[in-house]
Coordinates of C-alpha atoms in Angstrom, one line a residue:
M1 CA 6.1 -33.9 89.4
P2 CA 6.7 -33.5 85.6
Q3 CA 9.9 -31.8 84.5
T4 CA 9.5 -28.4 82.9
S5 CA 11.3 -27.5 79.7
Q6 CA 14.1 -25.1 79.5
R7 CA 12.0 -22.8 77.3
K8 CA 9.2 -22.7 79.9
R9 CA 11.6 -22.0 82.8
V10 CA 13.2 -19.2 80.8
I11 CA 9.8 -17.7 80.0
E12 CA 8.8 -17.8 83.7
M13 CA 12.1 -16.2 84.8
L14 CA 11.8 -13.5 82.2
N15 CA 8.2 -12.9 83.2
R16 CA 9.1 -12.5 86.9
Q17 CA 11.9 -10.1 86.0
V18 CA 9.6 -8.0 83.8
Q19 CA 7.0 -7.9 86.6
R20 CA 9.6 -6.9 89.2
R21 CA 11.0 -4.2 87.0
K22 CA 7.6 -2.9 86.3
S23 CA 6.7 -2.6 90.0
L24 CA 10.1 -1.1 90.7
L25 CA 9.7 1.4 87.8
A26 CA 6.3 2.4 89.1
M27 CA 7.7 3.0 92.6
M28 CA 10.6 5.0 91.2
M29 CA 8.3 7.1 89.1
L30 CA 6.0 7.7 92.1
L31 CA 9.0 8.8 94.2
D32 CA 10.3 11.0 91.5
S33 CA 6.9 12.7 91.0
D34 CA 6.6 13.2 94.8
S35 CA 10.0 14.8 95.0
S36 CA 9.4 17.1 92.0
S37 CA 5.9 18.2 93.3
S38 CA 7.4 19.1 96.7
S39 CA 10.1 21.4 95.3
D40 CA 8.1 24.7 95.4
D41 CA 6.7 24.4 91.9
H42 CA 9.9 25.1 90.1
F43 CA 12.2 22.8 88.1
D44 CA 14.8 21.3 90.4
D45 CA 18.0 20.7 88.4
S46 CA 20.0 19.3 91.2
S47 CA 22.2 16.3 90.5
S48 CA 20.2 14.0 92.7
S49 CA 16.9 14.6 90.8
R50 CA 18.8 14.2 87.5
S51 CA 20.3 11.0 88.6
A52 CA 16.9 9.8 89.8
R53 CA 15.3 10.6 86.3
D54 CA 18.3 8.9 84.6
A55 CA 17.7 5.8 86.7
V56 CA 14.0 5.8 85.8
I57 CA 14.8 6.1 82.1
F58 CA 17.5 3.4 82.3
M59 CA 15.1 1.1 84.2
A60 CA 12.4 1.7 81.5
A61 CA 14.9 0.9 78.7
V62 CA 16.0 -2.3 80.5
N63 CA 12.4 -3.3 81.1
S64 CA 11.6 -2.7 77.4
L65 CA 14.4 -5.0 76.3
Q66 CA 13.3 -7.7 78.7
E67 CA 9.8 -7.5 77.4
K68 CA 11.1 -8.0 73.9
K69 CA 13.1 -11.0 75.0
L70 CA 10.0 -12.4 76.7
E71 CA 7.8 -11.8 73.6
F72 CA 10.5 -13.5 71.4
A73 CA 10.6 -16.5 73.8
R74 CA 6.8 -16.8 73.8
K75 CA 6.6 -16.7 70.0
S76 CA 9.4 -19.0 69.1
R77 CA 8.8 -22.7 69.5
Y78 CA 12.4 -23.7 69.5
T79 CA 14.0 -21.0 71.5
F80 CA 17.3 -22.7 72.2
R81 CA 17.7 -24.9 69.1
L82 CA 20.2 -24.1 66.4
G83 CA 18.9 -23.2 63.0
Y84 CA 18.0 -26.2 60.9
R85 CA 20.7 -26.9 58.2
K86 CA 22.3 -23.5 58.9
L87 CA 25.9 -24.7 58.8
D88 CA 28.0 -22.8 56.3
E89 CA 29.2 -25.5 54.0
D90 CA 31.6 -23.1 52.2
D91 CA 33.8 -22.9 55.3
V92 CA 35.2 -26.4 54.9
F93 CA 36.0 -25.9 51.2
I94 CA 37.5 -22.4 51.7
R95 CA 39.6 -23.7 54.5
D96 CA 40.9 -26.5 52.4
L97 CA 41.6 -24.3 49.4
N98 CA 43.3 -21.6 51.5
T99 CA 46.9 -21.3 50.6
G100 CA 47.7 -19.2 53.6
N101 CA 49.2 -15.7 53.8
D102 CA 51.8 -13.9 55.8
N103 CA 50.0 -14.2 59.1
E104 CA 48.5 -17.6 58.9
R105 CA 49.5 -21.1 57.8
P106 CA 47.2 -23.0 55.4
W107 CA 44.9 -25.6 56.9
L108 CA 46.3 -28.2 54.5
T109 CA 49.9 -28.0 53.3
A110 CA 50.5 -28.7 49.6
D111 CA 51.3 -32.3 50.3
E112 CA 48.3 -32.8 52.5
F113 CA 46.1 -31.3 49.9
K114 CA 47.5 -33.6 47.2
Q115 CA 47.0 -36.6 49.5
K116 CA 43.4 -35.7 50.2
Y117 CA 42.3 -34.6 46.7
R118 CA 44.9 -36.3 44.6
M119 CA 46.0 -33.1 42.8
S120 CA 47.4 -29.7 43.6
R121 CA 45.3 -26.7 44.4
E122 CA 46.3 -25.1 41.2
A123 CA 45.3 -28.1 39.1
L124 CA 42.0 -28.3 40.9
L125 CA 41.2 -24.6 40.3
V126 CA 42.1 -25.0 36.6
I127 CA 39.7 -27.9 36.2
A128 CA 37.0 -26.1 38.1
E129 CA 37.4 -23.0 35.9
R130 CA 36.9 -25.2 32.8
I131 CA 33.8 -27.0 34.0
K132 CA 32.0 -24.2 35.9
D133 CA 29.9 -23.2 32.9
Y134 CA 28.6 -26.6 32.0
D135 CA 24.8 -26.9 31.9
V136 CA 24.8 -29.7 34.5
F137 CA 25.9 -27.2 37.2
K138 CA 23.0 -24.8 36.5
S139 CA 19.9 -25.3 38.5
K140 CA 16.7 -25.3 36.4
R141 CA 14.5 -25.6 39.5
G142 CA 14.7 -26.3 43.1
P143 CA 17.4 -25.1 45.5
T144 CA 20.7 -23.8 44.1
Q145 CA 23.6 -26.3 43.7
M146 CA 26.9 -26.3 45.4
N147 CA 29.7 -24.4 43.8
P148 CA 31.2 -26.5 40.9
T149 CA 34.6 -26.3 42.6
H150 CA 33.1 -27.7 45.8
Q151 CA 31.4 -30.5 43.9
L152 CA 34.7 -31.4 42.3
M153 CA 36.4 -31.5 45.7
V154 CA 33.7 -33.9 46.9
L155 CA 34.2 -36.2 43.9
L156 CA 38.0 -36.1 44.3
D157 CA 37.8 -36.9 48.0
Y158 CA 35.6 -39.8 47.2
L159 CA 37.8 -41.1 44.4
G160 CA 41.0 -40.7 46.5
T161 CA 39.7 -42.5 49.6
A162 CA 40.0 -46.2 49.7
G163 CA 37.7 -48.7 51.4
S164 CA 34.9 -47.7 53.7
G165 CA 36.3 -44.2 54.1
A166 CA 34.7 -43.3 50.8
N167 CA 31.1 -43.3 52.1
N168 CA 28.3 -40.8 52.3
P169 CA 28.2 -40.4 56.1
K170 CA 31.9 -39.6 56.2
Q171 CA 31.6 -37.1 53.4
R172 CA 28.5 -35.5 54.8
A173 CA 30.2 -35.0 58.2
Y174 CA 33.4 -33.6 56.7
F175 CA 31.9 -31.3 54.1
H176 CA 28.7 -30.4 56.1
V177 CA 26.4 -31.2 53.1
G178 CA 23.4 -33.4 52.8
N179 CA 23.3 -37.0 51.5
G180 CA 21.7 -35.9 48.2
S181 CA 24.3 -33.2 47.7
V182 CA 27.1 -35.8 48.0
N183 CA 25.4 -38.2 45.6
N184 CA 24.5 -35.5 43.1
S185 CA 27.9 -34.0 43.1
R186 CA 29.5 -37.3 42.2
K187 CA 26.9 -38.2 39.5
R188 CA 27.1 -34.8 37.8
L189 CA 30.9 -34.9 37.5
V190 CA 31.1 -38.6 36.5
M191 CA 28.5 -38.1 33.8
Q192 CA 30.5 -35.3 32.1

């Protein structure tokens, strides 16, 4: 027997839950209408009838949410897949540039930062401030470029790493950027 996908199993489970809740909701509404019609044609405000109405409203709300989940699962092809290229590349750069504050220590100490990027944070930020307005960092068409500071960090990491550690796969994995971004960052800065 062929194996069913996780998406299909979830859709079937949600469908069963929605159908069960619909039938339960219909029975609850039927019981509620029977109890209200047998109460001598006046509004029964007892706590039991209010709690029954509240339960019906709650069940309807839950069923509505389940129906929305079911509809989303049916419409989306990749229900359980992470977004394509949705990693936030800035997190790595911000983490490395973080000098820390009273409550937290920096990810890289001053010495570790110098070892990785071959200059202090302050020097890197001064250079980045000087080069940020160069035309090479302005996109004329296509997707926007990485921040010039981040491109400088990619180049400095490349220049400061000896041997096979200075390769595209390593930099792509560490900085969470694409192969083209790594190459273009290095080319833009070396050309200047």
